[in-house]
C-alpha cells in the first residue's frame, strides 16, 4: 500500500509535463508596431536540433507595398538568417508567394552558436526596405 499516492501522482504529472514542454518546437516572434515592435524567442537559448517557427507581423514592414490588378500582391517579405557568420539562407514570410507549396516560415536550428535574422520587403517596381533592428540584425543563441 502506498503511503502518499497523491505525492506520487503529482511527481509523475510534473515529469510528464516537463517532457511535453521539452518536446515542443520553439518560436521566434516579431510583433507589430502596435505591440511595441517587441521581438522575443520562446526560449533562451534556442534548443539545438529543433526547428524554430517564425511568427512575423507583416505590419512591421509596410514600405514597398502595391498590388497587381488590385488582387495579387506585387510585393514579398522574405526573412534571411545566418548562423555564426556562415552562408545566408532565406524563407518566405508574407505577400506574393512564388512557390505555393513553400512551408510556413521557420528556421532549422542545426548549428550551435549565433543566429542572426533580418527581413526584407521588395516589390516588382524595384523598392526595397529592411527590418533589421535599426541596421543591426536580430541575434539569438542556439545551444
Short mmCIF file of the C-alpha atoms (twelve columns), coordinates in Angstrom:
data_MODEL
# 
_entry.id   MODEL 
# 
loop_
_atom_site.group_PDB 
_atom_site.id 
_atom_site.type_symbol 
_atom_site.label_atom_id 
_atom_site.label_alt_id 
_atom_site.label_comp_id 
_atom_site.label_asym_id 
_atom_site.label_seq_id 
_atom_site.Cartn_x 
_atom_site.Cartn_y 
_atom_site.Cartn_z 
_atom_site.pdbx_PDB_model_num 
ATOM 1   C CA . UNK A 1   0.000  0.000  0.000   1 
ATOM 2   C CA . UNK A 2   1.325  3.439  -0.985  1 
ATOM 3   C CA . UNK A 3   1.570  5.861  1.906   1 
ATOM 4   C CA . UNK A 4   1.261  9.050  -0.168  1 
ATOM 5   C CA . UNK A 5   -0.384 8.238  -3.501  1 
ATOM 6   C CA . UNK A 6   -1.157 11.923 -4.146  1 
ATOM 7   C CA . UNK A 7   2.558  12.821 -3.996  1 
ATOM 8   C CA . UNK A 8   3.457  10.075 -6.478  1 
ATOM 9   C CA . UNK A 9   0.715  11.208 -8.816  1 
ATOM 10  C CA . UNK A 10  1.880  14.848 -8.641  1 
ATOM 11  C CA . UNK A 11  5.507  13.854 -9.223  1 
ATOM 12  C CA . UNK A 12  4.514  11.779 -12.271 1 
ATOM 13  C CA . UNK A 13  2.354  14.625 -13.631 1 
ATOM 14  C CA . UNK A 14  5.220  17.099 -13.266 1 
ATOM 15  C CA . UNK A 15  7.610  14.744 -15.055 1 
ATOM 16  C CA . UNK A 16  5.185  14.193 -17.939 1 
ATOM 17  C CA . UNK A 17  4.583  17.957 -18.184 1 
ATOM 18  C CA . UNK A 18  8.334  18.668 -18.269 1 
ATOM 19  C CA . UNK A 19  8.847  16.126 -21.056 1 
ATOM 20  C CA . UNK A 20  5.952  17.606 -23.056 1 
ATOM 21  C CA . UNK A 21  7.376  21.131 -22.721 1 
ATOM 22  C CA . UNK A 22  10.848 19.992 -23.827 1 
ATOM 23  C CA . UNK A 23  9.369  18.378 -26.952 1 
ATOM 24  C CA . UNK A 24  7.519  21.458 -28.206 1 
ATOM 25  C CA . UNK A 25  9.077  23.352 -31.061 1 
ATOM 26  C CA . UNK A 26  10.487 26.792 -30.266 1 
ATOM 27  C CA . UNK A 27  9.355  30.016 -31.890 1 
ATOM 28  C CA . UNK A 28  10.685 33.499 -32.532 1 
ATOM 29  C CA . UNK A 29  8.105  36.277 -32.592 1 
ATOM 30  C CA . UNK A 30  8.414  39.679 -34.259 1 
ATOM 31  C CA . UNK A 31  5.457  41.751 -33.074 1 
ATOM 32  C CA . UNK A 32  3.742  44.649 -34.843 1 
ATOM 33  C CA . UNK A 33  4.272  48.347 -34.124 1 
ATOM 34  C CA . UNK A 34  1.006  48.341 -32.118 1 
ATOM 35  C CA . UNK A 35  2.686  45.736 -29.878 1 
ATOM 36  C CA . UNK A 36  5.739  47.989 -29.384 1 
ATOM 37  C CA . UNK A 37  7.872  46.213 -32.007 1 
ATOM 38  C CA . UNK A 38  8.708  43.501 -29.453 1 
ATOM 39  C CA . UNK A 39  10.962 40.651 -30.561 1 
ATOM 40  C CA . UNK A 40  11.372 37.531 -28.438 1 
ATOM 41  C CA . UNK A 41  12.199 33.843 -28.568 1 
ATOM 42  C CA . UNK A 42  10.132 31.221 -26.753 1 
ATOM 43  C CA . UNK A 43  13.321 30.091 -25.001 1 
ATOM 44  C CA . UNK A 44  16.814 31.414 -24.489 1 
ATOM 45  C CA . UNK A 45  18.919 29.784 -25.671 1 
ATOM 46  C CA . UNK A 46  17.015 28.216 -28.538 1 
ATOM 47  C CA . UNK A 47  17.296 24.407 -28.485 1 
ATOM 48  C CA . UNK A 48  19.778 22.864 -30.908 1 
ATOM 49  C CA . UNK A 49  18.245 20.200 -33.175 1 
ATOM 50  C CA . UNK A 50  14.743 21.706 -33.260 1 
ATOM 51  C CA . UNK A 51  13.043 23.940 -35.836 1 
ATOM 52  C CA . UNK A 52  12.002 27.435 -34.769 1 
ATOM 53  C CA . UNK A 53  8.690  28.720 -36.124 1 
ATOM 54  C CA . UNK A 54  8.928  32.356 -37.202 1 
ATOM 55  C CA . UNK A 55  5.922  34.472 -36.250 1 
ATOM 56  C CA . UNK A 56  6.397  37.718 -38.167 1 
ATOM 57  C CA . UNK A 57  3.879  40.556 -38.243 1 
ATOM 58  C CA . UNK A 58  3.827  41.936 -41.798 1 
ATOM 59  C CA . UNK A 59  2.785  45.259 -40.210 1 
ATOM 60  C CA . UNK A 60  6.439  45.714 -39.235 1 
ATOM 61  C CA . UNK A 61  7.472  46.278 -42.856 1 
ATOM 62  C CA . UNK A 62  4.829  48.254 -44.731 1 
ATOM 63  C CA . UNK A 63  7.096  50.059 -47.195 1 
ATOM 64  C CA . UNK A 64  7.194  48.807 -50.794 1 
ATOM 65  C CA . UNK A 65  3.600  47.634 -50.947 1 
ATOM 66  C CA . UNK A 66  1.375  47.584 -54.019 1 
ATOM 67  C CA . UNK A 67  -0.954 45.164 -55.731 1 
ATOM 68  C CA . UNK A 68  -1.218 43.855 -59.282 1 
ATOM 69  C CA . UNK A 69  -4.749 44.057 -60.717 1 
ATOM 70  C CA . UNK A 70  -5.965 45.023 -57.220 1 
ATOM 71  C CA . UNK A 71  -5.957 41.369 -56.114 1 
ATOM 72  C CA . UNK A 72  -2.427 39.959 -56.279 1 
ATOM 73  C CA . UNK A 73  0.342  41.326 -54.052 1 
ATOM 74  C CA . UNK A 74  3.124  42.935 -56.072 1 
ATOM 75  C CA . UNK A 75  5.414  42.656 -53.050 1 
ATOM 76  C CA . UNK A 76  7.002  39.952 -50.908 1 
ATOM 77  C CA . UNK A 77  8.635  39.841 -47.492 1 
ATOM 78  C CA . UNK A 78  11.460 37.341 -47.100 1 
ATOM 79  C CA . UNK A 79  13.348 36.506 -43.945 1 
ATOM 80  C CA . UNK A 80  17.067 35.858 -44.007 1 
ATOM 81  C CA . UNK A 81  19.237 34.109 -41.470 1 
ATOM 82  C CA . UNK A 82  22.873 33.323 -40.907 1 
ATOM 83  C CA . UNK A 83  24.488 31.113 -38.272 1 
ATOM 84  C CA . UNK A 84  27.936 32.043 -36.959 1 
ATOM 85  C CA . UNK A 85  28.616 34.253 -39.973 1 
ATOM 86  C CA . UNK A 86  28.089 31.349 -42.404 1 
ATOM 87  C CA . UNK A 87  26.035 31.264 -45.614 1 
ATOM 88  C CA . UNK A 88  22.837 33.300 -45.770 1 
ATOM 89  C CA . UNK A 89  19.584 31.329 -46.079 1 
ATOM 90  C CA . UNK A 90  16.119 32.720 -46.854 1 
ATOM 91  C CA . UNK A 91  12.447 31.915 -46.310 1 
ATOM 92  C CA . UNK A 92  9.157  33.427 -47.497 1 
ATOM 93  C CA . UNK A 93  7.190  35.397 -44.889 1 
ATOM 94  C CA . UNK A 94  4.338  37.389 -46.499 1 
ATOM 95  C CA . UNK A 95  2.991  38.882 -49.718 1 
ATOM 96  C CA . UNK A 96  3.340  37.250 -53.121 1 
ATOM 97  C CA . UNK A 97  4.348  33.614 -52.805 1 
ATOM 98  C CA . UNK A 98  6.181  32.393 -55.913 1 
ATOM 99  C CA . UNK A 99  6.113  28.806 -54.621 1 
ATOM 100 C CA . UNK A 100 2.597  27.926 -53.387 1 
ATOM 101 C CA . UNK A 101 3.983  24.840 -51.637 1 
ATOM 102 C CA . UNK A 102 6.561  26.797 -49.617 1 
ATOM 103 C CA . UNK A 103 6.327  25.836 -45.930 1 
ATOM 104 C CA . UNK A 104 5.367  28.168 -43.106 1 
ATOM 105 C CA . UNK A 105 8.242  30.428 -42.046 1 
ATOM 106 C CA . UNK A 106 10.741 28.500 -39.912 1 
ATOM 107 C CA . UNK A 107 14.448 28.059 -39.280 1 
ATOM 108 C CA . UNK A 108 16.147 24.711 -38.594 1 
ATOM 109 C CA . UNK A 109 18.379 25.012 -35.529 1 
ATOM 110 C CA . UNK A 110 21.031 22.594 -36.792 1 
ATOM 111 C CA . UNK A 111 24.109 24.535 -35.670 1 
ATOM 112 C CA . UNK A 112 25.022 25.843 -32.234 1 
ATOM 113 C CA . UNK A 113 26.016 29.472 -31.845 1 
ATOM 114 C CA . UNK A 114 24.825 32.898 -33.007 1 
ATOM 115 C CA . UNK A 115 21.693 33.018 -35.166 1 
ATOM 116 C CA . UNK A 116 21.257 36.358 -36.973 1 
ATOM 117 C CA . UNK A 117 17.866 37.153 -38.590 1 
ATOM 118 C CA . UNK A 118 16.630 40.071 -40.705 1 
ATOM 119 C CA . UNK A 119 13.767 40.756 -43.125 1 
ATOM 120 C CA . UNK A 120 13.400 42.466 -46.499 1 
ATOM 121 C CA . UNK A 121 10.320 43.661 -48.340 1 
ATOM 122 C CA . UNK A 122 10.685 44.130 -52.108 1 
ATOM 123 C CA . UNK A 123 8.196  44.849 -54.835 1 
ATOM 124 C CA . UNK A 124 8.031  44.392 -58.582 1 
ATOM 125 C CA . UNK A 125 8.710  48.098 -59.123 1 
ATOM 126 C CA . UNK A 126 12.193 47.984 -57.540 1 
ATOM 127 C CA . UNK A 127 11.503 49.201 -53.998 1 
ATOM 128 C CA . UNK A 128 13.401 47.552 -51.135 1 
ATOM 129 C CA . UNK A 129 13.038 48.027 -47.341 1 
ATOM 130 C CA . UNK A 130 14.538 46.186 -44.345 1 
ATOM 131 C CA . UNK A 131 13.563 45.229 -40.819 1 
ATOM 132 C CA . UNK A 132 16.840 44.612 -39.039 1 
ATOM 133 C CA . UNK A 133 16.760 46.292 -35.611 1 
ATOM 134 C CA . UNK A 134 17.980 49.722 -36.757 1 
ATOM 135 C CA . UNK A 135 20.635 48.312 -39.093 1 
ATOM 136 C CA . UNK A 136 21.744 45.514 -36.767 1 
ATOM 137 C CA . UNK A 137 20.333 42.062 -37.355 1 
ATOM 138 C CA . UNK A 138 18.325 40.331 -34.631 1 
ATOM 139 C CA . UNK A 139 20.531 37.835 -32.756 1 
ATOM 140 C CA . UNK A 140 19.612 34.666 -30.870 1 
ATOM 141 C CA . UNK A 141 21.697 31.984 -29.166 1 
ATOM 142 C CA . UNK A 142 21.292 28.334 -30.239 1 
ATOM 143 C CA . UNK A 143 22.542 25.712 -27.748 1 
# 
